Amino acid sequence: QKEVEQNSGPLSVPEGAIASLNCTYSDRGSQSFFWYRQYSGKSPELIMFIYSNGDKEDGRFTAQLNKASQYVSLLIRDSQPSDSATYLCGSSGGGADGLTFGKGTHLIIQP
Amino acid sequence: GAVVSQHPSWVICKSGTSVKIECRSLDFQATTMFWYRQFPKQSLMLMATSNEGSKATYEQGVEKDKFLINHASLTLSTLTVTSAHPEDSSFYICSARRDGGEMEFFGPGTRLTVL
């Protein structure tokens, strides 16, 4: 069974610091990985996706993938209070598969 | 852009009634759409994969006769919760994938409350 594990938190980070969110997955066949941000009562919004080993940067966000360790992370630089949300890690086996999500990490950025 | 809409955004119904939720991709065609359900403080759970022109594929434990899915066009999928009961109260979210793409774009969700 495909599983994605995340620490539910809450993870508290001071404003301006780097927030580090981690995720592990069980299915070695997973090919693509996604980070979504979800505010309370709202639908998830895509932040980044990654499918190659290494780092991928987009503005303040950096996604990291290590397929050997089955580990995905998201770094948020210069954290802002508006970054406070639940961050969902999702994996896809490619093709017509839907995403398998972790339970999400609740991030709190303290002003 | 990649905009996905859902209608209604919320619905309250009596136990035993059926509720239809629409999911539309507004500016792109989506051969594949997905239906998720999220209970409070839980993650999104994939319910089914909706394929245009063919039968939906349901995840283990999801009753296909209770959650009817119709993907009649490349921009519209509907989920009908038949004979809804209070335990079906949840946040139902659809997503759509561009043809040939991997990213899923989520709709705003539909909050269903069954009394």
PDB file of C-alpha atoms in Angstrom:
ATOM      1  CA  GLN A   1       0.000   0.000   0.000  1.00  0.00           C
ATOM      2  CA  LYS A   2       1.287   3.407  -0.926  1.00  0.00           C
ATOM      3  CA  GLU A   3       1.973   5.602   2.060  1.00  0.00           C
ATOM      4  CA  VAL A   4       3.261   9.102   2.493  1.00  0.00           C
ATOM      5  CA  GLU A   5       4.394  10.105   5.955  1.00  0.00           C
ATOM      6  CA  GLN A   6       4.662  13.589   7.358  1.00  0.00           C
ATOM      7  CA  ASN A   7       5.133  14.934  10.832  1.00  0.00           C
ATOM      8  CA  SER A   8       1.808  16.571  11.668  1.00  0.00           C
ATOM      9  CA  GLY A   9       3.439  19.267  13.785  1.00  0.00           C
ATOM     10  CA  PRO A  10       2.710  21.952  14.606  1.00  0.00           C
ATOM     11  CA  LEU A  11       6.057  23.233  13.424  1.00  0.00           C
ATOM     12  CA  SER A  12       6.712  26.687  14.788  1.00  0.00           C
ATOM     13  CA  VAL A  13       9.257  28.889  13.020  1.00  0.00           C
ATOM     14  CA  PRO A  14      10.120  32.549  13.689  1.00  0.00           C
ATOM     15  CA  GLU A  15       9.400  35.040  10.954  1.00  0.00           C
ATOM     16  CA  GLY A  16      12.325  35.428   8.576  1.00  0.00           C
ATOM     17  CA  ALA A  17      13.805  32.007   9.375  1.00  0.00           C
ATOM     18  CA  ILE A  18      13.920  28.931   7.163  1.00  0.00           C
ATOM     19  CA  ALA A  19      11.081  26.454   7.560  1.00  0.00           C
ATOM     20  CA  SER A  20      11.965  22.854   6.724  1.00  0.00           C
ATOM     21  CA  LEU A  21       9.185  20.390   5.965  1.00  0.00           C
ATOM     22  CA  ASN A  22       9.875  16.712   5.455  1.00  0.00           C
ATOM     23  CA  CYS A  23       8.114  13.787   3.864  1.00  0.00           C
ATOM     24  CA  THR A  24       8.890  10.129   3.268  1.00  0.00           C
ATOM     25  CA  TYR A  25       7.163   7.739   0.924  1.00  0.00           C
ATOM     26  CA  SER A  26       6.892   3.984   0.808  1.00  0.00           C
ATOM     27  CA  ASP A  27       6.327   3.240  -2.875  1.00  0.00           C
ATOM     28  CA  ARG A  28       9.603   3.099  -4.776  1.00  0.00           C
ATOM     29  CA  GLY A  29       7.578   3.280  -7.962  1.00  0.00           C
ATOM     30  CA  SER A  30       6.527   6.835  -7.168  1.00  0.00           C
ATOM     31  CA  GLN A  31       7.827   9.148  -9.824  1.00  0.00           C
ATOM     32  CA  SER A  32       6.625  12.645  -9.069  1.00  0.00           C
ATOM     33  CA  PHE A  33       6.215  14.552  -5.858  1.00  0.00           C
ATOM     34  CA  PHE A  34       4.149  17.571  -5.063  1.00  0.00           C
ATOM     35  CA  TRP A  35       3.899  20.107  -2.291  1.00  0.00           C
ATOM     36  CA  TYR A  36       0.554  21.752  -1.712  1.00  0.00           C
ATOM     37  CA  ARG A  37      -0.369  24.448   0.772  1.00  0.00           C
ATOM     38  CA  GLN A  38      -3.780  24.319   2.375  1.00  0.00           C
ATOM     39  CA  TYR A  39      -5.291  27.049   4.475  1.00  0.00           C
ATOM     40  CA  SER A  40      -7.962  26.039   6.947  1.00  0.00           C
ATOM     41  CA  GLY A  41     -11.266  25.358   5.230  1.00  0.00           C
ATOM     42  CA  LYS A  42      -9.786  25.887   1.784  1.00  0.00           C
ATOM     43  CA  SER A  43      -8.693  23.685  -1.063  1.00  0.00           C
ATOM     44  CA  PRO A  44      -5.007  22.824  -1.577  1.00  0.00           C
ATOM     45  CA  GLU A  45      -2.935  25.013  -3.863  1.00  0.00           C
ATOM     46  CA  LEU A  46       0.123  23.729  -5.661  1.00  0.00           C
ATOM     47  CA  ILE A  47       3.459  25.164  -4.549  1.00  0.00           C
ATOM     48  CA  MET A  48       5.992  22.969  -6.275  1.00  0.00           C
ATOM     49  CA  PHE A  49       6.535  19.641  -7.906  1.00  0.00           C
ATOM     50  CA  ILE A  50       9.728  17.660  -8.377  1.00  0.00           C
ATOM     51  CA  TYR A  51      10.599  14.418 -10.117  1.00  0.00           C
ATOM     52  CA  SER A  52      14.386  14.424 -10.389  1.00  0.00           C
ATOM     53  CA  ASN A  53      16.855  13.829  -7.604  1.00  0.00           C
ATOM     54  CA  GLY A  54      18.338  16.992  -6.214  1.00  0.00           C
ATOM     55  CA  ASP A  55      17.053  20.460  -5.554  1.00  0.00           C
ATOM     56  CA  LYS A  56      14.512  22.587  -7.362  1.00  0.00           C
ATOM     57  CA  GLU A  57      14.149  26.233  -6.479  1.00  0.00           C
ATOM     58  CA  ASP A  58      11.271  28.600  -7.104  1.00  0.00           C
ATOM     59  CA  GLY A  59      11.436  31.943  -5.356  1.00  0.00           C
ATOM     60  CA  ARG A  60      11.502  31.393  -1.599  1.00  0.00           C
ATOM     61  CA  PHE A  61      10.736  27.705  -2.008  1.00  0.00           C
ATOM     62  CA  THR A  62      13.169  24.847  -2.569  1.00  0.00           C
ATOM     63  CA  ALA A  63      12.041  21.257  -3.015  1.00  0.00           C
ATOM     64  CA  GLN A  64      14.531  18.467  -2.463  1.00  0.00           C
ATOM     65  CA  LEU A  65      14.186  14.872  -3.594  1.00  0.00           C
ATOM     66  CA  ASN A  66      16.281  11.870  -2.645  1.00  0.00           C
ATOM     67  CA  LYS A  67      14.862   8.764  -4.284  1.00  0.00           C
ATOM     68  CA  ALA A  68      17.409   6.441  -2.692  1.00  0.00           C
ATOM     69  CA  SER A  69      16.201   7.514   0.749  1.00  0.00           C
ATOM     70  CA  GLN A  70      12.608   7.951  -0.414  1.00  0.00           C
ATOM     71  CA  TYR A  71      12.641  11.395   1.064  1.00  0.00           C
ATOM     72  CA  VAL A  72      11.203  14.704  -0.081  1.00  0.00           C
ATOM     73  CA  SER A  73      11.521  18.055   1.608  1.00  0.00           C
ATOM     74  CA  LEU A  74      10.373  21.617   1.195  1.00  0.00           C
ATOM     75  CA  LEU A  75      12.366  24.583   2.417  1.00  0.00           C
ATOM     76  CA  ILE A  76      10.748  27.970   2.807  1.00  0.00           C
ATOM     77  CA  ARG A  77      13.207  30.838   3.119  1.00  0.00           C
ATOM     78  CA  ASP A  78      12.417  34.166   4.733  1.00  0.00           C
ATOM     79  CA  SER A  79       9.254  32.710   6.276  1.00  0.00           C
ATOM     80  CA  GLN A  80       6.287  35.038   6.452  1.00  0.00           C
ATOM     81  CA  PRO A  81       3.197  34.852   8.681  1.00  0.00           C
ATOM     82  CA  SER A  82       1.170  34.268   5.519  1.00  0.00           C
ATOM     83  CA  ASP A  83       3.077  30.998   5.075  1.00  0.00           C
ATOM     84  CA  SER A  84       1.271  29.640   8.127  1.00  0.00           C
ATOM     85  CA  ALA A  85      -0.810  26.760   6.770  1.00  0.00           C
ATOM     86  CA  THR A  86      -0.870  22.995   6.446  1.00  0.00           C
ATOM     87  CA  TYR A  87       1.566  21.668   3.870  1.00  0.00           C
ATOM     88  CA  LEU A  88       0.637  18.462   2.094  1.00  0.00           C
ATOM     89  CA  CYS A  89       3.176  16.217   0.454  1.00  0.00           C
ATOM     90  CA  GLY A  90       1.822  14.130  -2.401  1.00  0.00           C
ATOM     91  CA  SER A  91       3.291  11.395  -4.558  1.00  0.00           C
ATOM     92  CA  SER A  92       2.261  10.055  -7.925  1.00  0.00           C
ATOM     93  CA  GLY A  93       3.168   6.865  -9.700  1.00  0.00           C
ATOM     94  CA  GLY A  94       2.677   8.591 -13.008  1.00  0.00           C
ATOM     95  CA  GLY A  95       0.238   7.631 -15.697  1.00  0.00           C
ATOM     96  CA  ALA A  96      -3.372   7.917 -14.645  1.00  0.00           C
ATOM     97  CA  ASP A  97      -2.711   7.639 -10.906  1.00  0.00           C
ATOM     98  CA  GLY A  98      -4.188  10.130  -8.522  1.00  0.00           C
ATOM     99  CA  LEU A  99      -2.029  11.540  -5.781  1.00  0.00           C
ATOM    100  CA  THR A 100      -1.326   9.879  -2.463  1.00  0.00           C
ATOM    101  CA  PHE A 101      -1.106  12.495   0.240  1.00  0.00           C
ATOM    102  CA  GLY A 102       0.464  12.585   3.649  1.00  0.00           C
ATOM    103  CA  LYS A 103      -1.543  13.925   6.556  1.00  0.00           C
ATOM    104  CA  GLY A 104       0.122  17.272   6.252  1.00  0.00           C
ATOM    105  CA  THR A 105       2.380  19.366   8.460  1.00  0.00           C
ATOM    106  CA  HIS A 106       0.856  22.322  10.243  1.00  0.00           C
ATOM    107  CA  LEU A 107       3.322  25.207   9.971  1.00  0.00           C
ATOM    108  CA  ILE A 108       3.099  28.274  12.182  1.00  0.00           C
ATOM    109  CA  ILE A 109       5.240  31.308  11.422  1.00  0.00           C
ATOM    110  CA  GLN A 110       5.592  33.422  14.529  1.00  0.00           C
ATOM    111  CA  PRO A 111       5.765  37.200  13.947  1.00  0.00           C
TER     112      PRO A 111
ATOM    113  CA  GLY B   1      -4.077  29.448 -16.214  1.00  0.00           C
ATOM    114  CA  ALA B   2      -5.517  26.229 -14.882  1.00  0.00           C
ATOM    115  CA  VAL B   3      -8.767  26.983 -13.133  1.00  0.00           C
ATOM    116  CA  VAL B   4     -11.038  24.336 -11.712  1.00  0.00           C
ATOM    117  CA  SER B   5     -14.440  25.196 -10.335  1.00  0.00           C
ATOM    118  CA  GLN B   6     -16.852  23.255  -8.176  1.00  0.00           C
ATOM    119  CA  HIS B   7     -20.524  23.715  -7.580  1.00  0.00           C
ATOM    120  CA  PRO B   8     -22.027  24.034  -5.090  1.00  0.00           C
ATOM    121  CA  SER B   9     -19.456  25.317  -2.636  1.00  0.00           C
ATOM    122  CA  TRP B  10     -21.533  24.043   0.240  1.00  0.00           C
ATOM    123  CA  VAL B  11     -24.683  22.038   0.654  1.00  0.00           C
ATOM    124  CA  ILE B  12     -26.824  20.939   3.585  1.00  0.00           C
ATOM    125  CA  CYS B  13     -29.221  18.082   3.029  1.00  0.00           C
ATOM    126  CA  LYS B  14     -31.396  15.663   4.909  1.00  0.00           C
ATOM    127  CA  SER B  15     -30.361  12.083   5.486  1.00  0.00           C
ATOM    128  CA  GLY B  16     -31.455   9.828   2.653  1.00  0.00           C
ATOM    129  CA  THR B  17     -31.327  12.415  -0.096  1.00  0.00           C
ATOM    130  CA  SER B  18     -28.890  12.502  -3.004  1.00  0.00           C
ATOM    131  CA  VAL B  19     -26.491  15.323  -3.695  1.00  0.00           C
ATOM    132  CA  LYS B  20     -24.724  16.116  -6.972  1.00  0.00           C
ATOM    133  CA  ILE B  21     -21.433  17.980  -7.059  1.00  0.00           C
ATOM    134  CA  GLU B  22     -20.017  19.365 -10.294  1.00  0.00           C
ATOM    135  CA  CYS B  23     -16.367  19.815 -11.140  1.00  0.00           C
ATOM    136  CA  ARG B  24     -15.363  21.843 -14.175  1.00  0.00           C
ATOM    137  CA  SER B  25     -12.029  22.677 -15.742  1.00  0.00           C
ATOM    138  CA  LEU B  26     -12.609  26.189 -17.017  1.00  0.00           C
ATOM    139  CA  ASP B  27      -9.658  26.863 -19.295  1.00  0.00           C
ATOM    140  CA  PHE B  28      -8.268  23.486 -20.220  1.00  0.00           C
ATOM    141  CA  GLN B  29      -9.388  20.034 -21.185  1.00  0.00           C
ATOM    142  CA  ALA B  30      -9.070  17.266 -18.649  1.00  0.00           C
ATOM    143  CA  THR B  31      -9.358  13.663 -19.709  1.00  0.00           C
ATOM    144  CA  THR B  32      -8.759  12.703 -16.107  1.00  0.00           C
ATOM    145  CA  MET B  33     -10.269  14.205 -13.018  1.00  0.00           C
ATOM    146  CA  PHE B  34     -10.010  13.009  -9.445  1.00  0.00           C
ATOM    147  CA  TRP B  35     -12.345  13.109  -6.479  1.00  0.00           C
ATOM    148  CA  TYR B  36     -10.998  13.422  -2.960  1.00  0.00           C
ATOM    149  CA  ARG B  37     -12.615  13.577   0.436  1.00  0.00           C
ATOM    150  CA  GLN B  38     -11.205  15.272   3.503  1.00  0.00           C
ATOM    151  CA  PHE B  39     -12.533  14.847   7.020  1.00  0.00           C
ATOM    152  CA  PRO B  40     -11.662  17.450   9.665  1.00  0.00           C
ATOM    153  CA  LYS B  41      -7.965  17.494  10.551  1.00  0.00           C
ATOM    154  CA  GLN B  42      -7.313  14.613   8.150  1.00  0.00           C
ATOM    155  CA  SER B  43      -5.519  14.497   4.844  1.00  0.00           C
ATOM    156  CA  LEU B  44      -7.100  14.256   1.447  1.00  0.00           C
ATOM    157  CA  MET B  45      -8.112  10.736   0.575  1.00  0.00           C
ATOM    158  CA  LEU B  46      -8.467   9.806  -3.067  1.00  0.00           C
ATOM    159  CA  MET B  47     -11.919   8.365  -3.690  1.00  0.00           C
ATOM    160  CA  ALA B  48     -11.923   7.743  -7.399  1.00  0.00           C
ATOM    161  CA  THR B  49     -10.419   8.580 -10.746  1.00  0.00           C
ATOM    162  CA  SER B  50     -12.859   9.934 -13.276  1.00  0.00           C
ATOM    163  CA  ASN B  51     -12.072   9.195 -16.917  1.00  0.00           C
ATOM    164  CA  GLU B  52     -13.851  10.961 -19.739  1.00  0.00           C
ATOM    165  CA  GLY B  53     -15.963   8.557 -21.701  1.00  0.00           C
ATOM    166  CA  SER B  54     -15.356   5.547 -19.503  1.00  0.00           C
ATOM    167  CA  LYS B  55     -16.152   4.186 -16.077  1.00  0.00           C
ATOM    168  CA  ALA B  56     -14.575   5.681 -13.022  1.00  0.00           C
ATOM    169  CA  THR B  57     -11.946   3.783 -11.086  1.00  0.00           C
ATOM    170  CA  TYR B  58     -12.667   3.619  -7.374  1.00  0.00           C
ATOM    171  CA  GLU B  59     -10.179   3.295  -4.541  1.00  0.00           C
ATOM    172  CA  GLN B  60     -10.434   0.394  -2.172  1.00  0.00           C
ATOM    173  CA  GLY B  61     -13.206   0.866   0.356  1.00  0.00           C
ATOM    174  CA  VAL B  62     -15.149   3.433  -1.668  1.00  0.00           C
ATOM    175  CA  GLU B  63     -18.617   2.230  -2.653  1.00  0.00           C
ATOM    176  CA  LYS B  64     -19.147   2.832  -6.344  1.00  0.00           C
ATOM    177  CA  ASP B  65     -22.915   2.476  -6.024  1.00  0.00           C
ATOM    178  CA  LYS B  66     -23.008   5.169  -3.380  1.00  0.00           C
ATOM    179  CA  PHE B  67     -20.651   7.632  -5.029  1.00  0.00           C
ATOM    180  CA  LEU B  68     -21.686   7.844  -8.660  1.00  0.00           C
ATOM    181  CA  ILE B  69     -19.245   9.532 -10.994  1.00  0.00           C
ATOM    182  CA  ASN B  70     -19.981  10.725 -14.481  1.00  0.00           C
ATOM    183  CA  HIS B  71     -17.336  12.314 -16.691  1.00  0.00           C
ATOM    184  CA  ALA B  72     -19.474  13.256 -19.643  1.00  0.00           C
ATOM    185  CA  SER B  73     -17.155  15.760 -21.289  1.00  0.00           C
ATOM    186  CA  LEU B  74     -13.534  16.879 -21.255  1.00  0.00           C
ATOM    187  CA  THR B  75     -14.382  19.704 -18.887  1.00  0.00           C
ATOM    188  CA  LEU B  76     -17.009  18.274 -16.553  1.00  0.00           C
ATOM    189  CA  SER B  77     -17.136  15.510 -13.984  1.00  0.00           C
ATOM    190  CA  THR B  78     -19.952  15.025 -11.501  1.00  0.00           C
ATOM    191  CA  LEU B  79     -20.037  13.183  -8.196  1.00  0.00           C
ATOM    192  CA  THR B  80     -23.405  12.136  -6.857  1.00  0.00           C
ATOM    193  CA  VAL B  81     -23.610  11.060  -3.243  1.00  0.00           C
ATOM    194  CA  THR B  82     -26.659   8.813  -3.172  1.00  0.00           C
ATOM    195  CA  SER B  83     -28.750   8.314  -0.070  1.00  0.00           C
ATOM    196  CA  ALA B  84     -26.441  10.525   1.933  1.00  0.00           C
ATOM    197  CA  HIS B  85     -26.023   9.920   5.655  1.00  0.00           C
ATOM    198  CA  PRO B  86     -24.419  12.023   8.383  1.00  0.00           C
ATOM    199  CA  GLU B  87     -21.170  10.041   8.120  1.00  0.00           C
ATOM    200  CA  ASP B  88     -20.868  11.261   4.514  1.00  0.00           C
ATOM    201  CA  SER B  89     -20.513  14.818   5.787  1.00  0.00           C
ATOM    202  CA  SER B  90     -17.121  15.933   4.581  1.00  0.00           C
ATOM    203  CA  PHE B  91     -15.171  18.292   2.351  1.00  0.00           C
ATOM    204  CA  TYR B  92     -15.256  16.940  -1.202  1.00  0.00           C
ATOM    205  CA  ILE B  93     -12.568  18.243  -3.509  1.00  0.00           C
ATOM    206  CA  CYS B  94     -12.026  17.514  -7.173  1.00  0.00           C
ATOM    207  CA  SER B  95      -8.891  17.980  -9.178  1.00  0.00           C
ATOM    208  CA  ALA B  96      -8.179  17.994 -12.863  1.00  0.00           C
ATOM    209  CA  ARG B  97      -5.088  17.160 -14.811  1.00  0.00           C
ATOM    210  CA  ARG B  98      -4.233  18.660 -18.175  1.00  0.00           C
ATOM    211  CA  ASP B  99      -3.956  16.117 -20.917  1.00  0.00           C
ATOM    212  CA  GLY B 100      -0.348  14.925 -20.947  1.00  0.00           C
ATOM    213  CA  GLY B 101       0.447  16.696 -17.702  1.00  0.00           C
ATOM    214  CA  GLU B 102       1.129  15.435 -14.195  1.00  0.00           C
ATOM    215  CA  MET B 103       0.140  18.362 -12.033  1.00  0.00           C
ATOM    216  CA  GLU B 104      -3.280  18.308 -10.498  1.00  0.00           C
ATOM    217  CA  PHE B 105      -5.208  21.511 -10.090  1.00  0.00           C
ATOM    218  CA  PHE B 106      -7.754  21.467  -7.337  1.00  0.00           C
ATOM    219  CA  GLY B 107     -11.209  22.908  -7.262  1.00  0.00           C
ATOM    220  CA  PRO B 108     -12.270  25.031  -4.292  1.00  0.00           C
ATOM    221  CA  GLY B 109     -14.096  22.120  -2.668  1.00  0.00           C
ATOM    222  CA  THR B 110     -17.668  21.410  -1.642  1.00  0.00           C
ATOM    223  CA  ARG B 111     -18.578  21.157   2.002  1.00  0.00           C
ATOM    224  CA  LEU B 112     -21.365  18.633   2.463  1.00  0.00           C
ATOM    225  CA  THR B 113     -23.345  18.486   5.680  1.00  0.00           C
ATOM    226  CA  VAL B 114     -25.920  15.741   6.040  1.00  0.00           C
ATOM    227  CA  LEU B 115     -28.399  16.245   8.833  1.00  0.00           C
TER     228      LEU B 115
END
